[in-house]
Tab-separated table of C-alpha atoms in Angstrom:
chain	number	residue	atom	x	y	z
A	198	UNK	CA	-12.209	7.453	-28.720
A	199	UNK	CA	-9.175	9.491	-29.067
A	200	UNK	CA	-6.511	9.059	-25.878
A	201	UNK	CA	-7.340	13.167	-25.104
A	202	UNK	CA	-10.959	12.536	-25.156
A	203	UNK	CA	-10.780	10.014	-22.793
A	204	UNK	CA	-8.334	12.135	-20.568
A	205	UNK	CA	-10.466	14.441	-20.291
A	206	UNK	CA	-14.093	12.467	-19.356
A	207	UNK	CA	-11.362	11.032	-16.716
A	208	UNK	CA	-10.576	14.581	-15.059
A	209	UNK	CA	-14.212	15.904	-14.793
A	210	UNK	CA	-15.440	12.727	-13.481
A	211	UNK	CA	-12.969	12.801	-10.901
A	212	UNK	CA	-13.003	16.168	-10.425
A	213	UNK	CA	-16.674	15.761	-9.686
A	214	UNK	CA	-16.612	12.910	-7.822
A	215	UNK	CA	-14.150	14.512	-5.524
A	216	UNK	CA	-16.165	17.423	-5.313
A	217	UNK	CA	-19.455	14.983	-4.412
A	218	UNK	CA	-17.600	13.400	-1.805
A	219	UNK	CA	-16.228	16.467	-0.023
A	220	UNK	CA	-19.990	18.077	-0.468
A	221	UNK	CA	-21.574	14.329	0.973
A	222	UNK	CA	-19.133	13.769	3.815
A	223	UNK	CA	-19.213	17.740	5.086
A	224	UNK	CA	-22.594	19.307	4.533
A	225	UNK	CA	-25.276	17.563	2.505
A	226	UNK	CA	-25.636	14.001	4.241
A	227	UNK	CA	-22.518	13.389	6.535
A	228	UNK	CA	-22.710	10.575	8.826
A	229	UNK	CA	-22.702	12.599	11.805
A	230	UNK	CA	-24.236	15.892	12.593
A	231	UNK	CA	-21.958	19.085	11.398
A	232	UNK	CA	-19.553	16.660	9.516
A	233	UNK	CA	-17.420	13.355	9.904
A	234	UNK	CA	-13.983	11.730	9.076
A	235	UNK	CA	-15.340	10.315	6.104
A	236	UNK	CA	-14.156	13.323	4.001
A	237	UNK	CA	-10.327	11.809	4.424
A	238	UNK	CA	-11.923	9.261	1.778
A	239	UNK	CA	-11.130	11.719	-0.753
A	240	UNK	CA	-7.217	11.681	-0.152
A	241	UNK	CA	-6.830	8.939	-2.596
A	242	UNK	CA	-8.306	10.471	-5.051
A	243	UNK	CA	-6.032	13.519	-4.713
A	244	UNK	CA	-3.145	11.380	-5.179
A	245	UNK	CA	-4.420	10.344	-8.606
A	246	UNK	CA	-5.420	13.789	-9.751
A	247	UNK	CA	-1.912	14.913	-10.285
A	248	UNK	CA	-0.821	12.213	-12.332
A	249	UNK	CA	-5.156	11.868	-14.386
A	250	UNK	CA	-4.186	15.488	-15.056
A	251	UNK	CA	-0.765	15.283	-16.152
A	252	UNK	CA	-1.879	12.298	-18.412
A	253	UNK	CA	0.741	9.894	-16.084
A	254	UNK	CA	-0.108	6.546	-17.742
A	255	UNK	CA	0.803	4.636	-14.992
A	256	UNK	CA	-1.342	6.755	-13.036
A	257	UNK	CA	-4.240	5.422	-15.135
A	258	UNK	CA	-3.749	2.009	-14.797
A	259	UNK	CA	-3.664	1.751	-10.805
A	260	UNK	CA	-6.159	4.497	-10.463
A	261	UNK	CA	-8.901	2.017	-11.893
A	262	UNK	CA	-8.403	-0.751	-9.192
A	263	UNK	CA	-8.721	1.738	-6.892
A	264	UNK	CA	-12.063	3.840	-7.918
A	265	UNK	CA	-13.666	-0.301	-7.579
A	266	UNK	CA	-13.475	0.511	-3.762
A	267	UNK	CA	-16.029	4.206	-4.391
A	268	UNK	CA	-18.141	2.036	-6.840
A	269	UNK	CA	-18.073	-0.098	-3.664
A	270	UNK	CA	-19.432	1.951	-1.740
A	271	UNK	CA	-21.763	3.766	-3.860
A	272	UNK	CA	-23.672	0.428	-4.340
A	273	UNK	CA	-23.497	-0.300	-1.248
A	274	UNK	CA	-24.533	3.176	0.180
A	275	UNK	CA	-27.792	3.356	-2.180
A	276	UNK	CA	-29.645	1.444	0.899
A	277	UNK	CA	-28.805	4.216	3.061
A	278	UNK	CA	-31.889	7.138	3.728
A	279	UNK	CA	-32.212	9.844	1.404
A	280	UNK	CA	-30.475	12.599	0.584
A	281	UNK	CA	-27.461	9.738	1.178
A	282	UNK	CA	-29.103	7.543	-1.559
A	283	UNK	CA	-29.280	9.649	-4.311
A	284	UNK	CA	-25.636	11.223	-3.594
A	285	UNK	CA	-25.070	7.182	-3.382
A	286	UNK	CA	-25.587	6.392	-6.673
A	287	UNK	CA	-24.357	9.620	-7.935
A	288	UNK	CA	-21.078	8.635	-6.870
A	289	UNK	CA	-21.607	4.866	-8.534
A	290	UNK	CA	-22.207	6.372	-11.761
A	291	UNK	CA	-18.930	8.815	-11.523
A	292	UNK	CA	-16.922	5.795	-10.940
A	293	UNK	CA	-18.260	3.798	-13.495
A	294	UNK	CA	-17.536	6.758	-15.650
A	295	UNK	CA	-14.124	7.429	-14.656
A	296	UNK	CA	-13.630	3.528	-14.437
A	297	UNK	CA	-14.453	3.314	-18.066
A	298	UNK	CA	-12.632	6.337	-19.545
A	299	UNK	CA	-9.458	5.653	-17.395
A	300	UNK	CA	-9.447	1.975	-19.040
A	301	UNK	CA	-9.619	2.396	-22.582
A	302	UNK	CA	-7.315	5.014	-21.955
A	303	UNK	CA	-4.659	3.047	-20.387
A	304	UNK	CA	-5.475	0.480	-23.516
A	305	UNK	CA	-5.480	3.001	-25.748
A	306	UNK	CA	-1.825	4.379	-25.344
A	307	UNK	CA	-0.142	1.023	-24.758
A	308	UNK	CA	3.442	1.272	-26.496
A	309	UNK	CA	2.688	-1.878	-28.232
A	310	UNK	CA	-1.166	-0.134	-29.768
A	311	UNK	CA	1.143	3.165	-30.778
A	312	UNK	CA	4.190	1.140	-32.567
A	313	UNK	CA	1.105	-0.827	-33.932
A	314	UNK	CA	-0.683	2.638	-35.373
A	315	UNK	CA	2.772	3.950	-36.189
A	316	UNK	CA	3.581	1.368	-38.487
A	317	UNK	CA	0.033	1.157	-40.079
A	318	UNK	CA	0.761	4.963	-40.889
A	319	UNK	CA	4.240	3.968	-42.594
């Protein structure tokens, strides 16, 4: 897949699964009654919007060791009653989605693959 492709399957899924989290956490299954802490989960995935948006490699490459930790959960969480389940798994699948896009697009624009395509183009 093209490098923009992949930049951009990695800023809905985490778009979404920022969006899921807030919606979890606050009002469809929070952990307490009327809300919980929980929702400050999300803050690290603000940090790595700026940087998925802005196509920051860097930002790519330590933003999947860190979505391992909401796959974590997700699996995890998939015990847990329902609505909690479902939004469990939902979750799990976003990561694995972002996990995979925000890979092969950290693998994808490695200086050594574009002097590589570069000089197959010459």
């Amino acid at each position: 897949m093209k490098p923009k492709t992949l930049s951009l399957i990695a800023s809905i899924s985490l778009l979404a699964l920022i969006a899921l989290c807030l919606a979890w956490e606050a009002i469809l299954a929070p952990l307490r009654p009327g809300g919980s802490w929980m929702t400050l989960k999300v803050l690290p995935l603000m940090f790595a919007l700026f940087g998925i948006l802005r196509g920051n490699r860097y930002t790519y490459q330590w933003s999947t060791m860190m979505i391992l930790l909401y796959l974590t959960e997700g699996v995890i969480r998939t015990n847990d009653a329902a609505p909690g389940n479902a939004l469990a798994l939902a979750e799990a699948i976003l990561s694995v989605i972002f996990f995979m896009a925000t890979m092969f697009y950290a693998r994808n624009t490695a200086p050594s693959r574009l002097a590589q395509a570069s000089q197959r183009e010459t």
